[in-house]
Amino acid sequence: MQPLPGFRDFYPSDCTFRNFIFSRWREICRRFNFVEYDGPLLETIELYQKKSGDEILSQIYHFIDKGNRHVALRPEMTPTLARMVEAHFKEYKKPIKWFSIPQLFRYERAQKGRLREHYQLNCDIVGEADLEADIELINLAIDILLSFDLGKDDFVVRVSDRLFWTEFLKKKAIPRDDWYAFFQAIDKIEREPRVEIERRLGDLAKEVFAILESPPCWERFEILLEGLRHRGLADYVCIDLGIVRGLAYYTGIVYEIFDRAGEFRAIAGGGRYDDLLRQIGGEDIPATGFGMGDVVLGEIIRKKNVIQPSFPRLDVYVVFPEGKKNPQGLFLIEQLRRQGFSVDFSFCPSKLKKQLATAQSLNARFALIVSDKIEEGIVEIKNMDERTQLTLPVEQLAGWLKERS
Amino acid sequence: MQPLPGFRDFYPSDCTFRNFIFSRWREICRRFNFVEYDGPLLETIELYQKKSGDEILSQIYHFIDKGNRHVALRPEMTPTLARMVEAHFKEYKKPIKWFSIPQLFRYERAQKGRLREHYQLNCDIVGEADLEADIELINLAIDILLSFDLGKDDFVVRVSDRLFWTEFLKKKAIPRDDWYAFFQAIDKIEREPRVEIERRLGDLAKEVFAILESPPCWERFEILLEGLRHRGLADYVCIDLGIVRGLAYYTGIVYEIFDRAGEFRAIAGGGRYDDLLRQIGGEDIPATGFGMGDVVLGEIIRKKNVIQPSFPRLDVYVVFPEGKKNPQGLFLIEQLRRQGFSVDFSFCPSKLKKQLATAQSLNARFALIVSDKIEEGIVEIKNMDERTQLTLPVEQLAGWLKERS
C-alpha cells in the first residue's frame, strides 16, 4: 500500500530533516521576537471564499461534513490568522509579531514532483502600517535563509510594490474592475510569450514593458532599500516590478525569493495585505507577512549539501555479557534515562559480541558492560570511538558520563 | 467568525503549552532511543477499513476527493505506521522503535469539551514479540508522565492481557465469532449497569466477575510485573483484567493509564497487536505500542498547576532615545540577532519613556540604549530586572550579553 499521490511519508531520516528545518525556522523567529500560534486544519469554506472568491474551490480539498458544514483542508494560513487576530485583537500588544508552521493542502492536478501538501512557515506583523514592518519581515526571511548556510550567491529577494502599479493604473484612468486582470497579466510575464502578455495589457503594453526594463524612481523603494542597506542586507535584494503575486489581496510591498540560478520555484513570497482583516472580520487593521514552504527550501538545502542533519547520538548501549539481564542493570538503565541520557539495550538475551556489534551499529558513544560484578557495585564502560575501556564504580557513572557529554 | 466546533485555535500561550508537551514527549522518547516518523494526514479509507471494518466510517471524517478516491482524515496512526513499516521493513534494524506526534481527527457527536481533533504521541516497537518490548513501552509511558512532575499518587497503569481472556474463551469452547462481543462486554463494565453486562456475558457472567474481583495467577503478569519491579516501577502499575481496549486488533498485553482520582478520561492506552501488519501488508511482524493524547494530559497538568511553560524571555529591547533609528543601531540589531540573541525594537519613532515601557511589557532582560554616541562606538545597557545601567563599547556588547545568558 502506498500513500495517496502528492502526500509524503516521513520515515525517520525524512522526519529528522523536516524537524531540522522547523527548528531553524523557530530559532530565527525567536531571535526576531515572533511568537508561535496555530489554528485548525479544517475551516469553513466561507473563510477562503471571502478572501479569494469561488475560484478557490477548484484548487482545494473541500467537502460537506456530517454536520452539513461545507469545510476545507486549509490551503493557506492567512485567513485563519486574520480570523484569530480579529477575534482577540484588543488583547495583544501591537504590533503583533506571530509565526506558524501549518501543513497546507491543495488539490492541484498531479504533476511530477508537485505535492498536494506541504509545510509553510508563515510570519506576519499585524497592526503596523509602516514600511518598517515590511523591512523587518524581509530581514527575517533573509536571516532564515542565511541560517541554512545559503548566501547572496544562492538567493535573491525580488521586491515590488503594488502601490506603484495602482498609482499607475489610477493615472491611466483604468477602471478598478480591470485591475485584477492587469495584475494577472504582469504575474504571467515569465510564463507566457510576450505577444500573449501584450494582448492582455492592450494599450498599456509598451509603457509597462518600458517600466519593467528600467524601473523609474519610486520613493517607497528608496526607503525600503535604505532600511535594508542599514541592516547590511543590500546584497540580498533587487527591485523587480514584475513581481505582483497572484493573490488578489496584496495592497503594498510584495516580494518573492528565488534561487539565483533560477532552477527552482519560489523559496518564499509575501507582502502587505491591509484590506484583508476588514474583509474577513470588519476591522481595519494593517498587516503584512510572508510564507516559506519546506519543499523548495529542502530541495535547495539538499542540493547545496552543506548541512547534514543527523539523529542525536545514542549515549549508552547497555551490554549484558552473561546474556540474561540482571535486575541491577535494568535499574541502572532507568536511572540513567531519568538523568537525561539516551540508553538502549537488547530486549532478548544474545551473545556479548552481538551486543557490542549492535552498540556499534546504533552509533552509541559508550557501551556499558553490566556483568555480575554490578553486585559489588562495579561496571565497565567502553568508549566506542576510542576503543578504550575502563572499570567504574556505579555511583560514579552518571558523573563520568556527564563530563563527557 | 469562529473555528469549527471541536477544533482549537492555538493562540500563542496555548501554542507554547502545546509545544511544551511536544518537547517533553520528544525528549523522553530520545532517552529511550525512539526515533520520530510521520505520515500523511489523509489516507485511503481502505487502510482503516482493513483494520476496523466499515463501522469506522461512522466515526471519522471521510469524503471522495476530486480524483474519485475515498479518503479519510487520519483517525489514528497505527494503520499508517503498519503501512510504512511493511513497505520498508527489511531496511531497518530490528526491533524498530519509532514515535510520532500526529494530529488525529474523529467526527464524534458534539459533546461539551469533546474535541474532534487532538494530538497523540504514538510510541511503537515493531519486530519484537517478547514481553520485554511491552515492559519497555510501559516504562516509557511512566517516564513521560514523571517528566511532567506527575507521580505515583497522580496516575496508575492498569495492565491486562488479552491472551488471558482468549485462553479462557478457548477453555470454555466459545466460538471465535463471539469473542469480539465478549471483549465489548468487558470493555463496557465501568460504563453499563451490572445487569446489562451480565446479559451480554450470559453463562460466563458469574465466572468472569469472580475473575475480575480476584485475578488468578497468570505467569505473563508475573514476568511483566517483575520486569517493572526491577526498573523501580512497581508503584505505578496494577493488574486489572477489566481493561481490554475497545479496538478489535489487540492480541496480548493491553493497558490504560488513568489519573488516580478517576476524574479524567484515560491519559494513555496501548497494547500488543501482532496480527495487524499481516492484515494490512501481508507480512507476519509482531508489534506493540501506545498512544497518549495532548488533551487529557494537558488538563491534568493544568489542574496540578506545577509546571508553567512560558515564552522564552526577550534578550534585548533596543531603545532609540532620539526617536529616529540611527543606521548603526539597526546594523547592531542585525548583528546581535545573527549571534543568537532575541532582539526587538519599536518600528515607529516614539518617546524614550514609551520605549522603555515597551521593553518592560515585553519582559526584556536588557534595554539597549542606542543614542548618537554609537558614532563614537558607545552604547548604554540597562538591566531591566536589577534596574542598573552601564556604558559599554559596542564591540564588547555581544560578549557581555553572552556572559549573562
CSV table of N, CA and C in Angstrom, one decimal, chain B residues 248-337:
chain,number,residue,atom,x,y,z
B,248,ALA,N,-10.5,-4.0,18.1
B,248,ALA,CA,-10.5,-5.4,17.9
B,248,ALA,C,-9.1,-6.0,17.8
B,249,TYR,N,-8.1,-5.2,17.4
B,249,TYR,CA,-6.9,-5.9,16.9
B,249,TYR,C,-5.9,-6.2,18.0
B,250,TYR,N,-6.1,-5.9,19.3
B,250,TYR,CA,-5.1,-6.3,20.3
B,250,TYR,C,-5.0,-7.8,20.5
B,251,THR,N,-3.8,-8.2,20.7
B,251,THR,CA,-3.6,-9.7,20.8
B,251,THR,C,-2.9,-10.1,22.1
B,252,GLY,N,-2.4,-9.2,22.9
B,252,GLY,CA,-1.6,-9.6,24.1
B,252,GLY,C,-1.8,-8.6,25.2
B,253,ILE,N,-0.7,-8.2,25.8
B,253,ILE,CA,-0.7,-7.2,26.9
B,253,ILE,C,-1.4,-5.9,26.4
B,254,VAL,N,-2.4,-5.5,27.2
B,254,VAL,CA,-3.0,-4.2,26.9
B,254,VAL,C,-3.0,-3.4,28.3
B,255,TYR,N,-3.1,-2.1,28.1
B,255,TYR,CA,-3.1,-1.2,29.3
B,255,TYR,C,-3.7,0.1,29.0
B,256,GLU,N,-4.2,0.7,30.1
B,256,GLU,CA,-4.6,2.1,30.0
B,256,GLU,C,-4.1,2.8,31.3
B,257,ILE,N,-3.8,4.1,31.1
B,257,ILE,CA,-3.3,4.9,32.2
B,257,ILE,C,-4.4,5.9,32.6
B,258,PHE,N,-4.7,5.9,33.9
B,258,PHE,CA,-5.7,6.8,34.4
B,258,PHE,C,-5.1,7.7,35.6
B,259,ASP,N,-5.7,8.8,35.8
B,259,ASP,CA,-5.4,9.6,37.0
B,259,ASP,C,-6.0,8.8,38.2
B,260,ARG,N,-5.3,8.8,39.3
B,260,ARG,CA,-5.7,8.0,40.4
B,260,ARG,C,-7.1,8.4,40.9
B,261,ALA,N,-7.4,9.7,40.8
B,261,ALA,CA,-8.7,10.1,41.3
B,261,ALA,C,-9.9,9.7,40.4
B,262,GLY,N,-9.6,9.2,39.2
B,262,GLY,CA,-10.7,8.8,38.3
B,262,GLY,C,-11.5,10.0,37.8
B,263,GLU,N,-10.9,11.1,37.8
B,263,GLU,CA,-11.6,12.3,37.4
B,263,GLU,C,-11.6,12.5,35.9
B,264,PHE,N,-10.6,12.0,35.2
B,264,PHE,CA,-10.4,12.3,33.8
B,264,PHE,C,-10.6,11.0,33.0
B,265,ARG,N,-10.8,11.2,31.7
B,265,ARG,CA,-10.7,10.0,30.8
B,265,ARG,C,-9.3,9.5,30.8
B,266,ALA,N,-9.0,8.4,30.0
B,266,ALA,CA,-7.7,7.8,30.0
B,266,ALA,C,-6.6,8.7,29.5
B,267,ILE,N,-5.5,8.7,30.2
B,267,ILE,CA,-4.4,9.6,29.8
B,267,ILE,C,-3.7,8.9,28.6
B,268,ALA,N,-3.6,7.6,28.6
B,268,ALA,CA,-2.9,6.9,27.5
B,268,ALA,C,-3.5,5.4,27.5
B,269,GLY,N,-3.2,4.8,26.4
B,269,GLY,CA,-3.6,3.4,26.3
B,269,GLY,C,-2.9,2.7,25.2
B,270,GLY,N,-2.7,1.4,25.3
B,270,GLY,CA,-2.0,0.7,24.3
B,270,GLY,C,-2.0,-0.8,24.5
B,271,GLY,N,-1.1,-1.5,23.7
B,271,GLY,CA,-1.0,-2.9,23.8
B,271,GLY,C,-0.4,-3.5,22.6
B,272,ARG,N,-0.4,-4.8,22.6
B,272,ARG,CA,0.2,-5.6,21.6
B,272,ARG,C,-0.8,-5.9,20.4
B,273,TYR,N,-0.3,-5.8,19.2
B,273,TYR,CA,-1.2,-6.0,18.0
B,273,TYR,C,-0.4,-6.8,17.0
B,274,ASP,N,-0.1,-8.1,17.3
B,274,ASP,CA,0.7,-8.9,16.5
B,274,ASP,C,0.2,-9.3,15.1
B,275,ASP,N,-1.1,-9.2,15.0
B,275,ASP,CA,-1.8,-9.6,13.7
B,275,ASP,C,-2.0,-8.4,12.7
B,276,LEU,N,-1.8,-7.2,13.1
B,276,LEU,CA,-2.2,-6.1,12.3
B,276,LEU,C,-1.4,-5.9,11.0
B,277,LEU,N,-0.1,-6.1,11.2
B,277,LEU,CA,0.8,-5.9,10.0
B,277,LEU,C,0.5,-6.9,8.9
B,278,ARG,N,0.2,-8.1,9.3
B,278,ARG,CA,-0.2,-9.1,8.4
B,278,ARG,C,-1.5,-8.7,7.7
B,279,GLN,N,-2.5,-8.2,8.5
B,279,GLN,CA,-3.8,-7.8,7.9
B,279,GLN,C,-3.6,-6.7,6.9
B,280,ILE,N,-2.7,-5.8,7.1
B,280,ILE,CA,-2.5,-4.6,6.3
B,280,ILE,C,-1.6,-4.9,5.1
B,281,GLY,N,-0.5,-5.6,5.4
B,281,GLY,CA,0.5,-5.7,4.4
B,281,GLY,C,0.9,-7.1,4.0
B,282,GLY,N,0.4,-8.1,4.8
B,282,GLY,CA,0.7,-9.5,4.4
B,282,GLY,C,1.8,-10.1,5.2
B,283,GLU,N,2.7,-9.3,5.8
B,283,GLU,CA,3.9,-9.9,6.5
B,283,GLU,C,3.6,-10.1,7.9
B,284,ASP,N,4.1,-11.2,8.5
B,284,ASP,CA,3.8,-11.5,9.9
B,284,ASP,C,4.8,-10.9,10.8
B,285,ILE,N,4.5,-9.7,11.3
B,285,ILE,CA,5.5,-9.0,12.1
B,285,ILE,C,4.9,-8.6,13.4
B,286,PRO,N,5.5,-9.0,14.6
B,286,PRO,CA,4.9,-8.6,15.9
B,286,PRO,C,5.1,-7.1,16.1
B,287,ALA,N,4.1,-6.5,16.9
B,287,ALA,CA,4.2,-5.1,17.1
B,287,ALA,C,3.4,-4.8,18.4
B,288,THR,N,3.9,-3.7,19.1
B,288,THR,CA,3.2,-3.3,20.3
B,288,THR,C,3.4,-1.8,20.5
B,289,GLY,N,2.4,-1.1,21.0
B,289,GLY,CA,2.6,0.4,21.2
B,289,GLY,C,1.5,1.0,22.0
B,290,PHE,N,1.7,2.3,22.2
B,290,PHE,CA,0.7,3.0,23.0
B,290,PHE,C,0.5,4.4,22.4
B,291,GLY,N,-0.7,5.0,22.7
B,291,GLY,CA,-0.9,6.4,22.3
B,291,GLY,C,-1.2,7.2,23.5
B,292,MET,N,-0.8,8.5,23.5
B,292,MET,CA,-1.1,9.4,24.6
B,292,MET,C,-1.5,10.7,24.1
B,293,GLY,N,-2.7,11.2,24.3
B,293,GLY,CA,-3.2,12.4,23.7
B,293,GLY,C,-2.8,13.6,24.5
B,294,ASP,N,-2.9,14.8,23.8
B,294,ASP,CA,-2.5,16.0,24.4
B,294,ASP,C,-3.6,16.7,25.3
B,295,VAL,N,-4.8,16.2,25.1
B,295,VAL,CA,-5.9,16.9,25.8
B,295,VAL,C,-6.0,16.6,27.3
B,296,VAL,N,-6.2,15.3,27.5
B,296,VAL,CA,-6.4,14.8,28.9
B,296,VAL,C,-5.1,15.2,29.7
B,297,LEU,N,-4.0,14.9,29.1
B,297,LEU,CA,-2.7,15.2,29.8
B,297,LEU,C,-2.6,16.7,30.1
B,298,GLY,N,-3.0,17.5,29.1
B,298,GLY,CA,-2.9,18.9,29.3
B,298,GLY,C,-3.9,19.4,30.5
B,299,GLU,N,-5.1,18.7,30.5
B,299,GLU,CA,-6.0,19.1,31.6
B,299,GLU,C,-5.4,18.7,33.0
B,300,ILE,N,-4.7,17.6,33.0
B,300,ILE,CA,-4.2,17.1,34.3
B,300,ILE,C,-3.0,18.0,34.7
B,301,ILE,N,-2.2,18.4,33.8
B,301,ILE,CA,-1.0,19.3,34.1
B,301,ILE,C,-1.5,20.6,34.6
B,302,ARG,N,-2.5,21.1,33.9
B,302,ARG,CA,-3.1,22.4,34.2
B,302,ARG,C,-3.7,22.4,35.6
B,303,LYS,N,-4.4,21.3,35.9
B,303,LYS,CA,-5.0,21.1,37.2
B,303,LYS,C,-4.0,21.1,38.3
B,304,LYS,N,-2.9,20.3,38.1
B,304,LYS,CA,-1.9,20.1,39.1
B,304,LYS,C,-1.1,21.5,39.2
B,305,ASN,N,-1.1,22.2,38.1
B,305,ASN,CA,-0.5,23.6,38.1
B,305,ASN,C,0.9,23.6,38.6
B,306,VAL,N,1.7,22.6,38.4
B,306,VAL,CA,3.1,22.6,38.9
B,306,VAL,C,3.9,23.3,37.8
B,307,ILE,N,3.7,22.9,36.6
B,307,ILE,CA,4.6,23.3,35.5
B,307,ILE,C,3.9,24.5,34.8
B,308,GLN,N,4.6,25.6,34.6
B,308,GLN,CA,4.1,26.7,33.9
B,308,GLN,C,5.0,27.0,32.7
B,309,PRO,N,4.7,26.4,31.6
B,309,PRO,CA,5.5,26.8,30.5
B,309,PRO,C,5.4,28.2,30.1
B,310,SER,N,6.5,28.9,29.7
B,310,SER,CA,6.4,30.3,29.4
B,310,SER,C,7.2,30.6,28.1
B,311,PHE,N,6.9,31.7,27.6
B,311,PHE,CA,7.7,32.2,26.4
B,311,PHE,C,9.1,32.3,26.8
B,312,PRO,N,10.1,32.1,25.9
B,312,PRO,CA,11.5,32.4,26.3
B,312,PRO,C,11.5,34.0,26.4
B,313,ARG,N,12.4,34.4,27.4
B,313,ARG,CA,12.5,35.9,27.6
B,313,ARG,C,13.1,36.6,26.4
B,314,LEU,N,12.7,37.8,26.1
B,314,LEU,CA,13.4,38.6,25.1
B,314,LEU,C,14.7,39.0,25.7
B,315,ASP,N,15.8,38.8,25.0
B,315,ASP,CA,17.1,39.2,25.5
B,315,ASP,C,17.3,40.7,25.5
B,316,VAL,N,17.0,41.4,24.4
B,316,VAL,CA,17.4,42.8,24.3
B,316,VAL,C,16.2,43.6,23.6
B,317,TYR,N,15.8,44.6,24.2
B,317,TYR,CA,14.9,45.6,23.5
B,317,TYR,C,15.8,46.8,23.2
B,318,VAL,N,15.9,47.2,22.0
B,318,VAL,CA,16.7,48.3,21.6
B,318,VAL,C,15.9,49.6,21.6
B,319,VAL,N,16.4,50.6,22.3
B,319,VAL,CA,15.8,51.9,22.5
B,319,VAL,C,16.5,52.9,21.8
B,320,PHE,N,15.8,53.7,20.9
B,320,PHE,CA,16.5,54.8,20.3
B,320,PHE,C,16.0,56.1,20.9
B,321,PRO,N,16.8,56.7,21.8
B,321,PRO,CA,16.3,57.8,22.6
B,321,PRO,C,16.0,59.1,21.8
B,322,GLU,N,16.7,59.2,20.6
B,322,GLU,CA,16.3,60.4,19.8
B,322,GLU,C,15.1,60.1,19.0
B,323,GLY,N,14.4,59.0,19.2
B,323,GLY,CA,13.2,58.8,18.4
B,323,GLY,C,13.6,58.1,17.1
B,324,LYS,N,14.3,58.8,16.2
B,324,LYS,CA,14.6,58.2,14.9
B,324,LYS,C,15.7,57.2,15.1
B,325,LYS,N,15.5,56.1,14.3
B,325,LYS,CA,16.5,55.0,14.4
B,325,LYS,C,17.8,55.3,13.6
B,326,ASN,N,18.9,55.3,14.3
B,326,ASN,CA,20.2,55.5,13.6
B,326,ASN,C,20.6,54.2,12.9
B,327,PRO,N,21.3,54.4,11.7
B,327,PRO,CA,21.7,53.2,10.9
B,327,PRO,C,22.6,52.3,11.7
B,328,GLN,N,23.5,52.8,12.5
B,328,GLN,CA,24.4,51.9,13.3
B,328,GLN,C,23.6,51.0,14.3
B,329,GLY,N,22.5,51.6,14.8
B,329,GLY,CA,21.7,50.8,15.7
B,329,GLY,C,21.0,49.7,15.0
B,330,LEU,N,20.5,50.0,13.8
B,330,LEU,CA,19.9,48.9,13.0
B,330,LEU,C,20.8,47.8,12.7
B,331,PHE,N,22.1,48.2,12.3
B,331,PHE,CA,23.1,47.2,12.0
B,331,PHE,C,23.4,46.4,13.2
B,332,LEU,N,23.5,47.0,14.4
B,332,LEU,CA,23.8,46.3,15.6
B,332,LEU,C,22.7,45.3,15.9
B,333,ILE,N,21.4,45.7,15.7
B,333,ILE,CA,20.3,44.7,15.9
B,333,ILE,C,20.5,43.5,15.1
B,334,GLU,N,20.8,43.7,13.8
B,334,GLU,CA,21.0,42.5,12.9
B,334,GLU,C,22.2,41.7,13.4
B,335,GLN,N,23.3,42.3,13.9
B,335,GLN,CA,24.5,41.6,14.3
B,335,GLN,C,24.1,40.8,15.6
B,336,LEU,N,23.4,41.3,16.5
B,336,LEU,CA,23.0,40.6,17.7
B,336,LEU,C,22.1,39.4,17.4
B,337,ARG,N,21.2,39.6,16.5
B,337,ARG,CA,20.3,38.5,16.1
B,337,ARG,C,21.1,37.4,15.5
